[in-house]
Amino acid sequence: MKGYLPHISYDSVVFGFAEGRLKILIMKYHNTGYFALPGGFVRSTENLNDAVKRGLKERTGLDKIYLEQFYTFGSVERHQPATMKTILKANKLPLKDYGWLAERFISIAYYALIDYSKVNPTPDTLSDSVGWYEIHDLPELIFNHQEIVDKALETLRLNLDRKLIGTNLLPNQFTMNELQKVHEVIKGEKLRRSSFQRKILSLDILKRHEKRFNGKAHKAPYLYSFIDNKE
Amino acid sequence: MKGYLPHISYDSVVFGFAEGRLKILIMKYHNTGYFALPGGFVRSTENLNDAVKRGLKERTGLDKIYLEQFYTFGSVERHQPATMKTILKANKLPLKDYGWLAERFISIAYYALIDYSKVNPTPDTLSDSVGWYEIHDLPELIFNHQEIVDKALETLRLNLDRKLIGTNLLPNQFTMNELQKVHEVIKGEKLRRSSFQRKILSLDILKRHEKRFNGKAHKAPYLYSFIDNKE
DNA sequence: ACCTATTGTCTCAAATTGCTACAATAAAAT
DNA sequence: ATTTTATTGTAGCAATTTGAGACAATAGGT
């Protein structure tokens, strides 16, 4: 317990984009072979959203993260005390102090969109690694974490056009082609180059910068950045 | 405590449609003048979703309800122990047994869509009335319940076209005009009759029945019902 | 028999999207 | 220096969807 709200946790699906693929952060627990989403708990006098931000800062080193709550998982089937007891034992943590971790939790799930290149994945005390995994090639995850990932991707897909969030997965400046690839990998389908470009530009949310000369033997693309406020 | 998960509650925004208006169920607490959304708590071995269904069944008498979770509110500002203590005092409930109600709660919010004509609003032990209020003409609500209502309506608006849910607010059979009014009142804008009709019919989700003769001096409209499964 | 309000549907204009084509161009190849 | 190659920016037209109005059909009143 020690200052945290009992039975309440959060899980986060941290999306990054690299090598043309959509990736998420997965933790591996010490000496168990168990894989899980990064998660945490809420202090007794802490805002839920702040708790999640705090946890993400610890795991990624990033401060201002695009973050969205998408579902709260509250089924009793989620509760698998044996799994958590195995993890505690592998970490030599006494049940008397840490047994509360093996109780039932209702977990609020968030997804985050971050610039892959800026992240410095940092394990916590229970885990010996935090790493990037391609979203369609994940190891087996504990509890219902695979379900959480699936729902995160589904929600991201639905929100992609409504909110203008693809840019959160890219560096400050990016080419139209990179943005299109982000959209394609989230939607899981190829998009027409000319239609995509026309659509995005008509939204008036991008600022055009100088070209990027990348040494390739063809016309150099313009760089764009996302315009936040436009009054 | 007594078998419930501490610090966890749910709130429900129950939508109904009557007199061309969108309404929701609001409870009034005994002897206090406090108004609130219908809510409740989760038993230690109960699915979150089942807890909400159980509560709605008690308040409305309905069994199969269209229900959707839309957000979990976890800010500390929600916590206003003085308000809850006033309610307990007005109900002559001793703090020693019921003080847990005045602690901090993280609340999972759901909205429900129901057939207004089928509901039988039933108060619980703390409240002396449950009644329908037009969504844009609510009394002042406790805690952050107004924020919850606002977010429920916003989510309903976003889901209206994506999911095919307008029919859940109407009786089994309804006219195209009634369905259009439901859409208009949720979106907060007038819709074109011919475009609306064309759009809805093209979805192939409605079955046409006989006409409804309502004694008015004009052409009688067809009745429709929602088709669930179509293979 | 005519009038009135509403319904179901058609039509054409306007806007959006799908798809192809083509000139521009950065650097490698000749 | 010229040609070649891969990619980019954008124009143009077809196909589709949506907006807006019009009109015949009709249930019941006058």
Short mmCIF file of C-alpha atoms in Angstrom, two decimals, chain B residues 14-180:
data_model
loop_
_atom_site.label_atom_id
_atom_site.label_comp_id
_atom_site.label_asym_id
_atom_site.label_seq_id
_atom_site.Cartn_x
_atom_site.Cartn_y
_atom_site.Cartn_z
CA VAL B 14 -28.43 7.52 -18.90
CA PHE B 15 -29.75 9.10 -22.07
CA GLY B 16 -33.37 9.05 -23.09
CA PHE B 17 -35.29 10.82 -25.84
CA ALA B 18 -38.70 12.39 -25.29
CA GLU B 19 -40.63 15.41 -26.53
CA GLY B 20 -37.92 15.94 -29.10
CA ARG B 21 -35.34 16.49 -26.39
CA LEU B 22 -32.34 14.62 -25.06
CA LYS B 23 -32.74 13.81 -21.38
CA ILE B 24 -30.69 12.12 -18.69
CA LEU B 25 -31.47 10.55 -15.34
CA ILE B 26 -30.54 12.60 -12.27
CA MET B 27 -30.86 11.59 -8.62
CA LYS B 28 -31.69 13.87 -5.76
CA TYR B 29 -30.32 13.05 -2.31
CA HIS B 30 -32.54 13.09 0.77
CA ASN B 31 -32.89 16.41 2.56
CA THR B 32 -29.93 18.11 0.98
CA GLY B 33 -30.83 19.64 -2.36
CA TYR B 34 -27.86 17.80 -3.87
CA PHE B 35 -28.22 16.40 -7.37
CA ALA B 36 -25.99 13.73 -8.83
CA LEU B 37 -25.58 11.14 -11.55
CA PRO B 38 -26.61 7.60 -10.72
CA GLY B 39 -23.52 5.71 -9.65
CA GLY B 40 -22.29 2.89 -7.53
CA PHE B 41 -19.46 0.66 -6.48
CA VAL B 42 -17.77 -2.53 -7.58
CA ARG B 43 -17.81 -5.71 -5.54
CA SER B 44 -14.49 -7.36 -4.82
CA THR B 45 -15.11 -10.26 -7.18
CA GLU B 46 -17.36 -8.55 -9.69
CA ASN B 47 -16.54 -7.41 -13.22
CA LEU B 48 -16.58 -3.65 -13.53
CA ASN B 49 -19.01 -3.83 -16.44
CA ASP B 50 -21.31 -6.12 -14.48
CA ALA B 51 -21.37 -3.71 -11.58
CA VAL B 52 -22.59 -0.95 -13.87
CA LYS B 53 -25.23 -3.18 -15.42
CA ARG B 54 -26.39 -4.20 -11.98
CA GLY B 55 -26.73 -0.57 -10.92
CA LEU B 56 -28.60 0.41 -14.06
CA LYS B 57 -30.98 -2.48 -13.69
CA GLU B 58 -31.81 -1.30 -10.18
CA ARG B 59 -32.40 2.29 -11.27
CA THR B 60 -34.26 1.71 -14.52
CA GLY B 61 -35.72 -1.78 -14.32
CA LEU B 62 -34.15 -2.53 -17.71
CA ASP B 63 -32.01 -5.53 -18.43
CA LYS B 64 -30.43 -5.23 -21.86
CA ILE B 65 -29.07 -1.76 -22.06
CA TYR B 66 -26.80 -0.21 -24.62
CA LEU B 67 -23.84 0.73 -22.49
CA GLU B 68 -20.49 2.29 -23.27
CA GLN B 69 -17.59 3.23 -21.07
CA PHE B 70 -16.17 6.59 -22.09
CA TYR B 71 -13.74 7.98 -19.53
CA THR B 72 -12.24 7.48 -16.09
CA PHE B 73 -12.05 10.54 -13.90
CA GLY B 74 -9.17 10.51 -11.48
CA SER B 75 -8.35 14.07 -10.46
CA VAL B 76 -7.98 14.83 -6.77
CA GLU B 77 -10.19 17.90 -7.13
CA ARG B 78 -13.12 15.54 -7.47
CA HIS B 79 -12.70 14.67 -3.82
CA GLN B 80 -14.99 16.85 -1.70
CA PRO B 81 -15.47 15.03 1.60
CA ALA B 82 -17.61 17.81 3.09
CA THR B 83 -20.33 17.25 0.50
CA MET B 84 -20.49 13.54 1.12
CA LYS B 85 -20.47 14.02 4.87
CA THR B 86 -23.45 16.35 4.58
CA ILE B 87 -25.29 13.68 2.62
CA LEU B 88 -24.46 11.04 5.20
CA LYS B 89 -25.60 13.29 8.03
CA ALA B 90 -28.87 14.09 6.25
CA ASN B 91 -29.46 10.36 5.99
CA LYS B 92 -28.52 9.74 9.61
CA LEU B 93 -25.74 7.37 8.56
CA PRO B 94 -22.88 7.15 11.10
CA LEU B 95 -19.44 8.14 9.85
CA LYS B 96 -17.92 5.10 11.48
CA ASP B 97 -19.82 2.76 9.14
CA TYR B 98 -20.16 4.95 6.07
CA GLY B 99 -17.11 7.18 6.27
CA TRP B 100 -15.49 5.31 3.36
CA LEU B 101 -18.03 7.03 1.13
CA ALA B 102 -16.31 10.33 1.91
CA GLU B 103 -12.91 9.16 0.77
CA ARG B 104 -11.33 9.78 -2.57
CA PHE B 105 -12.81 7.87 -5.52
CA ILE B 106 -11.58 7.29 -9.02
CA SER B 107 -14.71 7.00 -11.08
CA ILE B 108 -15.25 5.16 -14.32
CA ALA B 109 -17.96 6.85 -16.38
CA TYR B 110 -20.41 5.11 -18.71
CA TYR B 111 -23.22 6.32 -20.86
CA ALA B 112 -26.34 4.32 -21.58
CA LEU B 113 -28.93 4.71 -24.32
CA ILE B 114 -32.39 3.52 -23.49
CA ASP B 115 -35.96 3.58 -24.65
CA TYR B 116 -37.43 6.34 -22.50
CA SER B 117 -40.88 4.83 -22.54
CA LYS B 118 -39.69 1.58 -21.00
CA VAL B 119 -37.92 3.06 -17.97
CA ASN B 120 -39.23 3.00 -14.46
CA PRO B 121 -36.91 5.33 -12.51
CA THR B 122 -36.28 3.92 -9.04
CA PRO B 123 -34.44 5.81 -6.27
CA ASP B 124 -31.91 4.09 -4.03
CA THR B 125 -31.54 4.33 -0.26
CA LEU B 126 -29.68 7.64 -0.30
CA SER B 127 -31.94 9.40 -2.79
CA ASP B 128 -35.56 10.35 -2.71
CA SER B 129 -36.02 10.77 -6.44
CA VAL B 130 -34.64 9.80 -9.80
CA GLY B 131 -35.95 11.90 -12.63
CA TRP B 132 -35.45 12.96 -16.21
CA TYR B 133 -33.83 16.31 -16.93
CA GLU B 134 -33.26 17.94 -20.28
CA ILE B 135 -29.53 17.74 -20.87
CA HIS B 136 -29.17 21.47 -21.44
CA ASP B 137 -31.23 22.36 -18.41
CA LEU B 138 -29.73 20.43 -15.51
CA PRO B 139 -29.71 21.46 -11.87
CA GLU B 140 -26.31 22.09 -10.32
CA LEU B 141 -24.60 18.74 -9.83
CA ILE B 142 -22.19 17.65 -7.11
CA PHE B 143 -18.49 16.92 -7.61
CA ASN B 144 -17.50 17.03 -11.27
CA HIS B 145 -20.69 15.46 -12.52
CA GLN B 146 -21.41 18.29 -14.94
CA GLU B 147 -18.03 17.66 -16.54
CA ILE B 148 -18.93 13.99 -16.82
CA VAL B 149 -22.20 14.85 -18.56
CA ASP B 150 -20.42 17.16 -20.98
CA LYS B 151 -17.89 14.51 -21.88
CA ALA B 152 -20.63 11.90 -22.27
CA LEU B 153 -22.47 14.07 -24.77
CA GLU B 154 -19.27 14.82 -26.64
CA THR B 155 -18.47 11.12 -26.90
CA LEU B 156 -22.00 10.24 -27.92
CA ARG B 157 -21.75 12.81 -30.71
CA LEU B 158 -18.50 11.33 -31.97
CA ASN B 159 -19.84 7.79 -31.87
CA LEU B 160 -23.19 8.53 -33.44
CA ASP B 161 -22.16 7.95 -37.03
CA ARG B 162 -19.44 5.42 -36.39
CA LYS B 163 -21.58 3.10 -34.35
CA LEU B 164 -25.22 2.90 -35.31
CA ILE B 165 -26.68 3.82 -32.05
CA GLY B 166 -29.43 6.36 -32.58
CA THR B 167 -31.99 3.59 -32.68
CA ASN B 168 -31.20 2.64 -29.09
CA LEU B 169 -33.00 5.77 -27.94
CA LEU B 170 -36.21 4.86 -29.77
CA PRO B 171 -38.86 2.18 -29.41
CA ASN B 172 -38.52 -0.97 -31.50
CA GLN B 173 -40.35 0.63 -34.41
CA PHE B 174 -39.93 4.25 -35.38
CA THR B 175 -40.28 6.57 -38.32
CA MET B 176 -37.46 8.11 -40.29
CA ASN B 177 -38.43 11.51 -38.94
CA GLU B 178 -38.07 10.33 -35.35
CA LEU B 179 -34.64 8.93 -36.07
CA GLN B 180 -33.65 12.17 -37.73
#
